[in-house]
PDB file of C-alpha atoms in Angstrom:
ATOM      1  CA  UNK Z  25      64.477 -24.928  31.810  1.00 39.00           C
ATOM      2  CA  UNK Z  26      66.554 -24.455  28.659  1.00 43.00           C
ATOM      3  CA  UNK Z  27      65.428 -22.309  26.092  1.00 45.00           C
ATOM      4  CA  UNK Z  28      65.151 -23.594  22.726  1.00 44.00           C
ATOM      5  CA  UNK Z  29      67.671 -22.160  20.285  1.00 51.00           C
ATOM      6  CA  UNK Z  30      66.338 -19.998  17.461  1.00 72.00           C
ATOM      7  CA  UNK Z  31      66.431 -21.135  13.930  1.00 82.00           C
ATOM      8  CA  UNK Z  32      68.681 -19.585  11.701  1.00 87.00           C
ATOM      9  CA  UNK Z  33      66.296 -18.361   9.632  1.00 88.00           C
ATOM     10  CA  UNK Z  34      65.713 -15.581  11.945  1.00 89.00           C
ATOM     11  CA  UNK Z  35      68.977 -14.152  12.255  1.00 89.00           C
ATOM     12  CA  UNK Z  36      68.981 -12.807   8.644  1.00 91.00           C
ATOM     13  CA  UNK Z  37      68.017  -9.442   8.535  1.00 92.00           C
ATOM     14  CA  UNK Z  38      64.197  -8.960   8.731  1.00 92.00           C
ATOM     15  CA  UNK Z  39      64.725  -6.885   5.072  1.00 93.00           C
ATOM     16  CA  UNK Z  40      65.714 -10.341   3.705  1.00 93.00           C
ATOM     17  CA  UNK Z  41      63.190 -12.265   5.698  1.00 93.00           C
ATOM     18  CA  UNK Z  42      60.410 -10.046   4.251  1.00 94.00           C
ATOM     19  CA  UNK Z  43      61.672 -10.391   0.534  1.00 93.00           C
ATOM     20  CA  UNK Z  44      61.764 -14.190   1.297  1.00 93.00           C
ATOM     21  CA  UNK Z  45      58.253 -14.118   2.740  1.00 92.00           C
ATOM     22  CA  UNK Z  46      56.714 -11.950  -0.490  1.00 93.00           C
ATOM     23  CA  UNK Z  47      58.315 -14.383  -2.550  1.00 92.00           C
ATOM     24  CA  UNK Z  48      56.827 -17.614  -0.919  1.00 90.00           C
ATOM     25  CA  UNK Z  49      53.402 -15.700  -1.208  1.00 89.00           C
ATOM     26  CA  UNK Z  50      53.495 -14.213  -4.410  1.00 91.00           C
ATOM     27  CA  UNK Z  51      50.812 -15.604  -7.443  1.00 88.00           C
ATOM     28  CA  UNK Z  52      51.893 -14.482 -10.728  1.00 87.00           C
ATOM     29  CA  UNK Z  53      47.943 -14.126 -11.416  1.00 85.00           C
ATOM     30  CA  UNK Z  54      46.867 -13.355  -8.115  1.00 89.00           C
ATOM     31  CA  UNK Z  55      44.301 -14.252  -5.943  1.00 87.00           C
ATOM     32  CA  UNK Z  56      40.552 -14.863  -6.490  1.00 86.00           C
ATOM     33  CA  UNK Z  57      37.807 -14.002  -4.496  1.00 84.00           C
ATOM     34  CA  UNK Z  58      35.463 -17.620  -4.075  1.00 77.00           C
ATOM     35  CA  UNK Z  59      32.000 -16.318  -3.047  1.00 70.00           C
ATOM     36  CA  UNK Z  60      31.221 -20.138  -2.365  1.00 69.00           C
ATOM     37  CA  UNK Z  61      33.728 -20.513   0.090  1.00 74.00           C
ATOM     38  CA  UNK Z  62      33.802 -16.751   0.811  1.00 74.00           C
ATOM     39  CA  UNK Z  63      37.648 -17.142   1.022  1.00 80.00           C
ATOM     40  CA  UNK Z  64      40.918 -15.379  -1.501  1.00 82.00           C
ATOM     41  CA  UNK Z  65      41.949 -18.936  -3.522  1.00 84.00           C
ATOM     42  CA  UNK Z  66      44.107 -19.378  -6.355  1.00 83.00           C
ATOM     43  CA  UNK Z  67      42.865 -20.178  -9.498  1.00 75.00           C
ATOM     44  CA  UNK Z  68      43.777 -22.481 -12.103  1.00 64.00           C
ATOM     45  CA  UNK Z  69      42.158 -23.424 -15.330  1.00 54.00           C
ATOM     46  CA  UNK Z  70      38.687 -22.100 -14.080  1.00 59.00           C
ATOM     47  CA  UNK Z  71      39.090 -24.391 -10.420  1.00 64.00           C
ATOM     48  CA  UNK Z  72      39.539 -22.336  -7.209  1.00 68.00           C
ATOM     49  CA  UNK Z  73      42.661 -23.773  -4.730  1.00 73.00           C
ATOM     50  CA  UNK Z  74      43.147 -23.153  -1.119  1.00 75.00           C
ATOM     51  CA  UNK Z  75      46.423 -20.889  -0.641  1.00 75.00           C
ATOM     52  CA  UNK Z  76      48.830 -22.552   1.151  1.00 78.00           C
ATOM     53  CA  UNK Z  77      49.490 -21.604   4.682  1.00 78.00           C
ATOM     54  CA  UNK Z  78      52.375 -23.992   5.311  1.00 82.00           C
ATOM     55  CA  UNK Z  79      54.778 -21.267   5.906  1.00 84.00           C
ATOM     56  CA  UNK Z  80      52.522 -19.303   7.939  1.00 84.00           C
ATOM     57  CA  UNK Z  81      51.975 -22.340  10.701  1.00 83.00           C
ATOM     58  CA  UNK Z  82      55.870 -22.697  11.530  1.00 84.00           C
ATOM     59  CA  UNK Z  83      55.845 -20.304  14.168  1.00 88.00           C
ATOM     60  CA  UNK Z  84      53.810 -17.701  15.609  1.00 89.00           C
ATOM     61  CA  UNK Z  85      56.719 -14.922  14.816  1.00 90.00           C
ATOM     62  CA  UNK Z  86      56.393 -16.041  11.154  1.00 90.00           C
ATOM     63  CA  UNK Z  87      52.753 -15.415  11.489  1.00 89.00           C
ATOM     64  CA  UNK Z  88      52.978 -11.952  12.748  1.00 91.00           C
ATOM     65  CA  UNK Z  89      55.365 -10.988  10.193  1.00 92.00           C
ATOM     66  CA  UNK Z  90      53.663 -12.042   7.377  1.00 91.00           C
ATOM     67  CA  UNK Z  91      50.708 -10.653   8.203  1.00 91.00           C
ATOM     68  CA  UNK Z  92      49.429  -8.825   5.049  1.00 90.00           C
ATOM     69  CA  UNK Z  93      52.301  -9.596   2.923  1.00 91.00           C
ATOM     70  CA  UNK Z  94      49.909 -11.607   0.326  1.00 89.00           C
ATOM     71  CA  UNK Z  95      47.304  -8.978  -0.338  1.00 89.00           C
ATOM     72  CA  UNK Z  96      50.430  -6.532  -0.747  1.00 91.00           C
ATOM     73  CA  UNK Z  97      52.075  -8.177  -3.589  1.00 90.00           C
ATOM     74  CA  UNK Z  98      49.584  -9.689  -4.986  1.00 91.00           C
ATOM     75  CA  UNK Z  99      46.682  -8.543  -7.315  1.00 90.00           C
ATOM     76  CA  UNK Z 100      43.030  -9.335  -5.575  1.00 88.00           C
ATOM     77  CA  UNK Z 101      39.922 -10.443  -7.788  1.00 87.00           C
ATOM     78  CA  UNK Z 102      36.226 -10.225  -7.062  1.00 80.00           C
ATOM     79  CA  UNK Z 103      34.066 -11.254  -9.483  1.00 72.00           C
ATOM     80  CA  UNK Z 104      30.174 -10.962  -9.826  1.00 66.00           C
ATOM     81  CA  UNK Z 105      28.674 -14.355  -8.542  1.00 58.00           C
ATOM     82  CA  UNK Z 106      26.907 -14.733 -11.445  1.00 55.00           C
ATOM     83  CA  UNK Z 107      27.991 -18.425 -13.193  1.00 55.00           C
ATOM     84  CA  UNK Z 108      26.457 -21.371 -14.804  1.00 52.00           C
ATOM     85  CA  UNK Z 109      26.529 -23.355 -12.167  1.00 52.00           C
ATOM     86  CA  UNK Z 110      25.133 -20.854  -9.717  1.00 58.00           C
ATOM     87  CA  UNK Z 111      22.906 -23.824  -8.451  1.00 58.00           C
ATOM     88  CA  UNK Z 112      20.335 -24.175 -10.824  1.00 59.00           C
ATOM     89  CA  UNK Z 113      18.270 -21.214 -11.998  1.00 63.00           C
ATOM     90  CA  UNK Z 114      14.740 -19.993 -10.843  1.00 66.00           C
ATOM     91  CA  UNK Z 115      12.020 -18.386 -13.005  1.00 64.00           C
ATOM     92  CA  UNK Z 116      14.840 -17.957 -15.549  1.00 66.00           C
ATOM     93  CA  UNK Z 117      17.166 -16.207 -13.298  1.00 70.00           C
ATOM     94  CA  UNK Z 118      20.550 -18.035 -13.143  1.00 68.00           C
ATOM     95  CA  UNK Z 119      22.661 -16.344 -10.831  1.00 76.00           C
ATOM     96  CA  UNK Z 120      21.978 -16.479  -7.075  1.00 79.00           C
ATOM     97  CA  UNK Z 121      22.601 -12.845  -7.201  1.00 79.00           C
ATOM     98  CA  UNK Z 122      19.560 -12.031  -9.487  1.00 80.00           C
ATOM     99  CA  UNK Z 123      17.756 -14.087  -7.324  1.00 83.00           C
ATOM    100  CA  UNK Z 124      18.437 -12.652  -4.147  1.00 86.00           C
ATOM    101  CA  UNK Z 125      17.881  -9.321  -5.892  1.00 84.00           C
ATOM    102  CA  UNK Z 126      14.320 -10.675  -6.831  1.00 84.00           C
ATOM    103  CA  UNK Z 127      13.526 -11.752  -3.107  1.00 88.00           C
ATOM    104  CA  UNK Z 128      14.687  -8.490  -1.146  1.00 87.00           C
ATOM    105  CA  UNK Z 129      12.014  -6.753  -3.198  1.00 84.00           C
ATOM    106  CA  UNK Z 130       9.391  -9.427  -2.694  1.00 86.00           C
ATOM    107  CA  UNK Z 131      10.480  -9.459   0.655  1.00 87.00           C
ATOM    108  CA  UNK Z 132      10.519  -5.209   1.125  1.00 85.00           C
ATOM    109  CA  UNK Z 133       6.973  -4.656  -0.767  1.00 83.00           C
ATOM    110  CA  UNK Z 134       5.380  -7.808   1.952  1.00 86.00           C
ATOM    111  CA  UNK Z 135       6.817  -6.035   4.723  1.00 86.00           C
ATOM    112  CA  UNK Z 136       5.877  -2.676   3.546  1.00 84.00           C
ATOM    113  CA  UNK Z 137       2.060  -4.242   3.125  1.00 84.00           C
ATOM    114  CA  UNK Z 138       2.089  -5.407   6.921  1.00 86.00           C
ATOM    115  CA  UNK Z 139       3.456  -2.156   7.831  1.00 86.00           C
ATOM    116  CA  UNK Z 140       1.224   0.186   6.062  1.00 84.00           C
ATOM    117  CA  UNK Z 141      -2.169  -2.488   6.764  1.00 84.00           C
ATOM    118  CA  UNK Z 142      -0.843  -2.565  11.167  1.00 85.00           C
ATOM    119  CA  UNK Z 143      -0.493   1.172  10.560  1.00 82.00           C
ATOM    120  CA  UNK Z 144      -3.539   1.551  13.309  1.00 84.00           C
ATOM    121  CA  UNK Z 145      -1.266  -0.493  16.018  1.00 88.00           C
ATOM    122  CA  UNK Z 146       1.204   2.202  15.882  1.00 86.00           C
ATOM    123  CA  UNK Z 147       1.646   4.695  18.785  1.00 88.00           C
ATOM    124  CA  UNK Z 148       3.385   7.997  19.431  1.00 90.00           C
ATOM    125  CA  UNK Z 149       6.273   6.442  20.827  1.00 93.00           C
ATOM    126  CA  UNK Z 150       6.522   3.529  18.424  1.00 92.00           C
ATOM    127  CA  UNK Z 151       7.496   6.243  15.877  1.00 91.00           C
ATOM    128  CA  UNK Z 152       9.530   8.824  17.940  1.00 93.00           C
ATOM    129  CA  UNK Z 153      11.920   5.473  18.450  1.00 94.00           C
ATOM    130  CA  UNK Z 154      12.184   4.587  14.306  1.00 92.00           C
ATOM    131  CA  UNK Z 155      12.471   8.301  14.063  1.00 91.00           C
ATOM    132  CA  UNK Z 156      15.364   8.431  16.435  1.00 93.00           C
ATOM    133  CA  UNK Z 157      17.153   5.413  15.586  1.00 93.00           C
ATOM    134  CA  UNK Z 158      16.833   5.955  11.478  1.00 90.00           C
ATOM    135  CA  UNK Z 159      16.411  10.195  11.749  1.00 89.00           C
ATOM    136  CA  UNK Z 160      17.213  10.141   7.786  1.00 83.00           C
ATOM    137  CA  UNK Z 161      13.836   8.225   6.966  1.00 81.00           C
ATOM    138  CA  UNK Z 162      11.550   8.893  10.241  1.00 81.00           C
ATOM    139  CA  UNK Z 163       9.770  11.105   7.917  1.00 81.00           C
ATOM    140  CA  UNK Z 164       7.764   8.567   6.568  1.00 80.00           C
ATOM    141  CA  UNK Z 165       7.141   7.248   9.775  1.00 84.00           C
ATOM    142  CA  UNK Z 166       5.766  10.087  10.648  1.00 83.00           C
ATOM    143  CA  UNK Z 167       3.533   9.968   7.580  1.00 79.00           C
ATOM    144  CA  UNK Z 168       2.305   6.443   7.968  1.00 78.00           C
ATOM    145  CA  UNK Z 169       1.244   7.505  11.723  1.00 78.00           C
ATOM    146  CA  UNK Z 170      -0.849  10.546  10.795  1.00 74.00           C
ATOM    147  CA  UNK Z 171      -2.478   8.597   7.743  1.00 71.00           C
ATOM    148  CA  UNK Z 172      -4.060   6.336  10.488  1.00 70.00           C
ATOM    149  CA  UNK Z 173      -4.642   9.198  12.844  1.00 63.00           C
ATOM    150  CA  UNK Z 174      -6.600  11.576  10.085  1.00 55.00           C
ATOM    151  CA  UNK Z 175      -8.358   8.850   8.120  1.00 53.00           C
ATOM    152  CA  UNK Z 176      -5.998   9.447   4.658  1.00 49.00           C
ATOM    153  CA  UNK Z 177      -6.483   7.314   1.922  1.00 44.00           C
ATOM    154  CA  UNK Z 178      -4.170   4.211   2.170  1.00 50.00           C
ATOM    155  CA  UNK Z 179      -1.372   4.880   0.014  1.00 51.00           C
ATOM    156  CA  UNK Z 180       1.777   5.301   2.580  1.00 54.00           C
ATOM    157  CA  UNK Z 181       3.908   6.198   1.840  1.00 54.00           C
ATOM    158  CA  UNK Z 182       3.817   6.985  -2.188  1.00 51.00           C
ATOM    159  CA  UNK Z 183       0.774   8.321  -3.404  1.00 41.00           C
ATOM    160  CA  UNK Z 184       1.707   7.683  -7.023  1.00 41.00           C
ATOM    161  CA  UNK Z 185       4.547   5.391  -6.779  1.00 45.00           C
ATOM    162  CA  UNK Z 186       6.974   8.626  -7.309  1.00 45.00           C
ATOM    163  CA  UNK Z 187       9.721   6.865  -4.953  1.00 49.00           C
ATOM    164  CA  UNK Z 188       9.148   3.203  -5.255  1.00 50.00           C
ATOM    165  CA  UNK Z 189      12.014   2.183  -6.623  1.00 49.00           C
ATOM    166  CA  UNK Z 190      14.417   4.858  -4.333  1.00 57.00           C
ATOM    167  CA  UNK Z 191      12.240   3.455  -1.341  1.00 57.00           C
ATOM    168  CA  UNK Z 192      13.181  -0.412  -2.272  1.00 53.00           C
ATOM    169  CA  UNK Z 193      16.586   0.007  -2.653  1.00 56.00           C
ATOM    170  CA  UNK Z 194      17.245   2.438   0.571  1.00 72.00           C
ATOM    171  CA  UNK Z 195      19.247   0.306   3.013  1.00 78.00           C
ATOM    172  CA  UNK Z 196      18.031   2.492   5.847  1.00 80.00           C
ATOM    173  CA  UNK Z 197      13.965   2.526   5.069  1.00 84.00           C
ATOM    174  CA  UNK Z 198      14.645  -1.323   4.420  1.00 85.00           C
ATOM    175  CA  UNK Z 199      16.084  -1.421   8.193  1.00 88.00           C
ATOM    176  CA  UNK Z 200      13.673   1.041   9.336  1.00 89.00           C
ATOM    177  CA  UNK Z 201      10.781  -0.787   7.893  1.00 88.00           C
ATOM    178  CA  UNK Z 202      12.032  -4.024   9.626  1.00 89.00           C
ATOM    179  CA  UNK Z 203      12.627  -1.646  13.129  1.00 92.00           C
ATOM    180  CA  UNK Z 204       8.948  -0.750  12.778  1.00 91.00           C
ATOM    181  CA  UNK Z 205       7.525  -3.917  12.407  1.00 90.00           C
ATOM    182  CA  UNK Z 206       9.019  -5.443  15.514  1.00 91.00           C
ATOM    183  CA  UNK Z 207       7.766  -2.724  17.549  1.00 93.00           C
ATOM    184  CA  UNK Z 208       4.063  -3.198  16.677  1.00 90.00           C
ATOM    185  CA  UNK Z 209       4.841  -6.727  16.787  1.00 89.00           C
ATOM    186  CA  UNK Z 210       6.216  -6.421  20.202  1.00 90.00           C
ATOM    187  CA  UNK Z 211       3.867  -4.281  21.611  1.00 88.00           C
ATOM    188  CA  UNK Z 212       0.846  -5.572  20.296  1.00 85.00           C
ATOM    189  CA  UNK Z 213       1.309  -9.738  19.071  1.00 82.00           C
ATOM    190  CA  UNK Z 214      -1.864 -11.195  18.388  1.00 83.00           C
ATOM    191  CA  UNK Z 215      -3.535  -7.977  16.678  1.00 87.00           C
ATOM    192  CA  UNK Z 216      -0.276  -7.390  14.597  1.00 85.00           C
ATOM    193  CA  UNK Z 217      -0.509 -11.577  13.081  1.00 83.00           C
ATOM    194  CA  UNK Z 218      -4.308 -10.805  12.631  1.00 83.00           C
ATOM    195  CA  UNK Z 219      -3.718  -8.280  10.724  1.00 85.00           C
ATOM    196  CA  UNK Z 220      -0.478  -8.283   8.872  1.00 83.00           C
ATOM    197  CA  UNK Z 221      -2.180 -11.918   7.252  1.00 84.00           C
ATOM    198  CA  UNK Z 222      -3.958  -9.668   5.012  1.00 79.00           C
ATOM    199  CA  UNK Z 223      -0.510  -8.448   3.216  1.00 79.00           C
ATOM    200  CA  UNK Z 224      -0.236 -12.290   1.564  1.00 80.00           C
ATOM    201  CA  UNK Z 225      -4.161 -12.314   1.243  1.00 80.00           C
ATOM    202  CA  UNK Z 226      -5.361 -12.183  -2.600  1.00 77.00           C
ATOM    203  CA  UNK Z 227      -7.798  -9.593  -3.482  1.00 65.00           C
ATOM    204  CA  UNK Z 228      -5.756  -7.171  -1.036  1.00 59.00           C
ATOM    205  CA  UNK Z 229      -5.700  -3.715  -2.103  1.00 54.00           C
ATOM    206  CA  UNK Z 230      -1.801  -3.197  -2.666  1.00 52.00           C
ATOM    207  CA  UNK Z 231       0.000   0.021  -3.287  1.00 53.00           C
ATOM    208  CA  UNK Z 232       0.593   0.557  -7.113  1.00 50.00           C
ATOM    209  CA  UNK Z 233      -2.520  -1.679  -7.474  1.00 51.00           C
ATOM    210  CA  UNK Z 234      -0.970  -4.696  -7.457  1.00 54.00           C
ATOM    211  CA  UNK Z 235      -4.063  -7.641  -6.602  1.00 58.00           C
ATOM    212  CA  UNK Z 236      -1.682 -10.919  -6.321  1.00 69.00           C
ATOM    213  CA  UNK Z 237       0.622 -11.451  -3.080  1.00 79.00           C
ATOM    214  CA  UNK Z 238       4.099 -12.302  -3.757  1.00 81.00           C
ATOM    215  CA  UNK Z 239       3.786 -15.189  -0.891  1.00 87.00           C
ATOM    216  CA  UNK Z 240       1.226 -17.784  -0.242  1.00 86.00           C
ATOM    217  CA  UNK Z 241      -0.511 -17.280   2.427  1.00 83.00           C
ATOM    218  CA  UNK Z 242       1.149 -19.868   5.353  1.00 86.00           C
ATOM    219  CA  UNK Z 243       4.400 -17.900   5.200  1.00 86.00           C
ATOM    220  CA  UNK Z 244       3.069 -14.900   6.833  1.00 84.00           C
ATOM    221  CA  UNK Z 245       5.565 -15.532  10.086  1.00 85.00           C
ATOM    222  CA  UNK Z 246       8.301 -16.605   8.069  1.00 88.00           C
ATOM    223  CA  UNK Z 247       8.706 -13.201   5.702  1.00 85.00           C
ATOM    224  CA  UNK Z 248       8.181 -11.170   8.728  1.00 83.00           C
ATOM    225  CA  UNK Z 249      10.860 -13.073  10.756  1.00 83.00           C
ATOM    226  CA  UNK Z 250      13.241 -12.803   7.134  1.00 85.00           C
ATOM    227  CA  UNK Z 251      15.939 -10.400   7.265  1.00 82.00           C
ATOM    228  CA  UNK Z 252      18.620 -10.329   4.680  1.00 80.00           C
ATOM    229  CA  UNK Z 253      22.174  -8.161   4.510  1.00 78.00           C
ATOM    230  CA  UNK Z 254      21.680  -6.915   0.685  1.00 75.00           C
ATOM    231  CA  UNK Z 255      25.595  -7.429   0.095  1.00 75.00           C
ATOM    232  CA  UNK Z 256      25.663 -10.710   1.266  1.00 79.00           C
ATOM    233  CA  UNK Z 257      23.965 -13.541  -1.096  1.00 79.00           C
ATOM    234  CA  UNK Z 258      22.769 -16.463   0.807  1.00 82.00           C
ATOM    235  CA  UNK Z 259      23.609 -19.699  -0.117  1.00 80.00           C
ATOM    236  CA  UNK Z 260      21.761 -21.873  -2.791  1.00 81.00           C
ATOM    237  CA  UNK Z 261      20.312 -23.496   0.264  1.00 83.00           C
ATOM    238  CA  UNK Z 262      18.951 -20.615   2.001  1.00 86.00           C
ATOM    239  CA  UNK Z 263      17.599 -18.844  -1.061  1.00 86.00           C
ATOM    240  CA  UNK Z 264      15.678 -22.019  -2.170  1.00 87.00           C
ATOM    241  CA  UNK Z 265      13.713 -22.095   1.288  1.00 88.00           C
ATOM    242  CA  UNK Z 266      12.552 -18.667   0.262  1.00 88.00           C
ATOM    243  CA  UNK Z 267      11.625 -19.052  -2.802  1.00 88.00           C
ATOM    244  CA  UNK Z 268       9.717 -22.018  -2.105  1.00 88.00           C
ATOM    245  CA  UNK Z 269       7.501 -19.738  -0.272  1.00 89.00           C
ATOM    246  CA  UNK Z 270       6.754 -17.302  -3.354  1.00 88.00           C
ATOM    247  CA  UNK Z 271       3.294 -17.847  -5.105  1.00 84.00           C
ATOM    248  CA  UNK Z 272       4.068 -20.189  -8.639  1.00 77.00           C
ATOM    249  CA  UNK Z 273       1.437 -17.863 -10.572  1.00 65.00           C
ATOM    250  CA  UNK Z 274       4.291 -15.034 -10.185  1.00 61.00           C
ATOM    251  CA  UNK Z 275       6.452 -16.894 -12.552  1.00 50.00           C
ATOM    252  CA  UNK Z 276       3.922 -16.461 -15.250  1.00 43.00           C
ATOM    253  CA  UNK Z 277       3.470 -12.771 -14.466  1.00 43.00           C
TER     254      UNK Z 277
END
């Protein structure tokens, strides 16, 4: 079998080969990060353009040598995903980021109301795990067990709303929250639903006295089931579903 001969590109020196390759690649304004397409483009009079790859998809020793050549000369982008024409707005909000921001603390407060109300379904062991897996929160874990054991008023686990806002926007209670929740689920299914219904019921007592559920009432399963990575905004798409879920009277709220 005869081998086929080498292009001639290849025997210039690799030095000139890699000025030729940051030349093809190079964008005099750089490249822009497209949270739609969740891709680098080029941008030209406002429109995002795919990068061309022609060069790239000669040959696979072409590939490997240009392999981070265009984020090394070029400059890199990323923009807030706010725009207006983010999709349409909701409640006023026209970004899909402010949005999203909006649900995942609908979301956390629901799930913190099914939590603290299936408090009674949680064992010894059920919080020794959350406490192992998220040791920088199992505190209040700890907390939400002993308020069921001792009888303590319901208010797990912020008596006067001191850390609300820190407890919201913790990435790890958020995870740990969600950890603790599938356990009781797990463990104990059909007294978990029975209960955790009364977190989108009205006239619930909420923490910080809040009367009105964010959700109606049917999407009990759904925001339970919900789970969310806070630096990645779903699409238009997704976050519609879940706002179709919310209650309309928030809106006038």
């Amino acid at each position: 079998m005869t081998q086929q001969p080498q292009s001639p590109f290849f025997r210039l020196p690799r030095e000139i080969r890699d000025l030729i390759y940051e030349f093809y690649v190079y964008e005099d304004e750089g490249y822009f990060y497209d949270y739609e397409a969740r891709k680098m483009q080029l941008r030209s009079k406002g429109l995002y353009q795919r990068v061309s790859l022609g060069f790239i998809y000669t040959c696979t020793q072409v590939a490997d040598e240009m392999k981070g050549v265009a984020f090394k000369v070029n400059t890199l982008t990323f923009r807030t995903g706010a725009s207006e024409d983010d999709g349409g707005e909701f409640w006023g909000l026209k970004s899909r980021a402010g949005r999203f921001r909006c649900l995942l603390a609908y979301t956390f407060w629901t799930k913190f109301e099914m939590v603290r109300i299936t408090g009674s379904l949680a064992t010894r062991a059920i919080v020794d795990e959350v406490a192992r897996k998220y040791p920088n929160v199992g505190l209040w874990f700890e907390l939400l067990l002993r308020e069921w054991t001792w009888g303590w008023p319901g208010d797990w686990p912020v008596p006067h709303g001191g850390y609300a806002v820190d407890l919201a926007m913790s990435e790890f209670f958020r995870d740990a929250l969600n950890y603790c929740r599938e356990l009781i689920s797990e463990s104990k299914s059909s007294e978990f639903t029975a209960l955790a219904s009364d977190a989108l019921t009205p006239g619930h007592r909420y923490i910080k006295g809040i009367t009105v559920p964010a959700f109606i009432e049917s999407a009990t399963d759904s925001i339970a089931r919900w789970k969310a990575v806070p630096w990645m905004i779903p699409s238009n798409h997704d976050l519609k579903l879940t706002e179709s879920l919310l209650r309309s009277s928030l809106s006038d709220a």
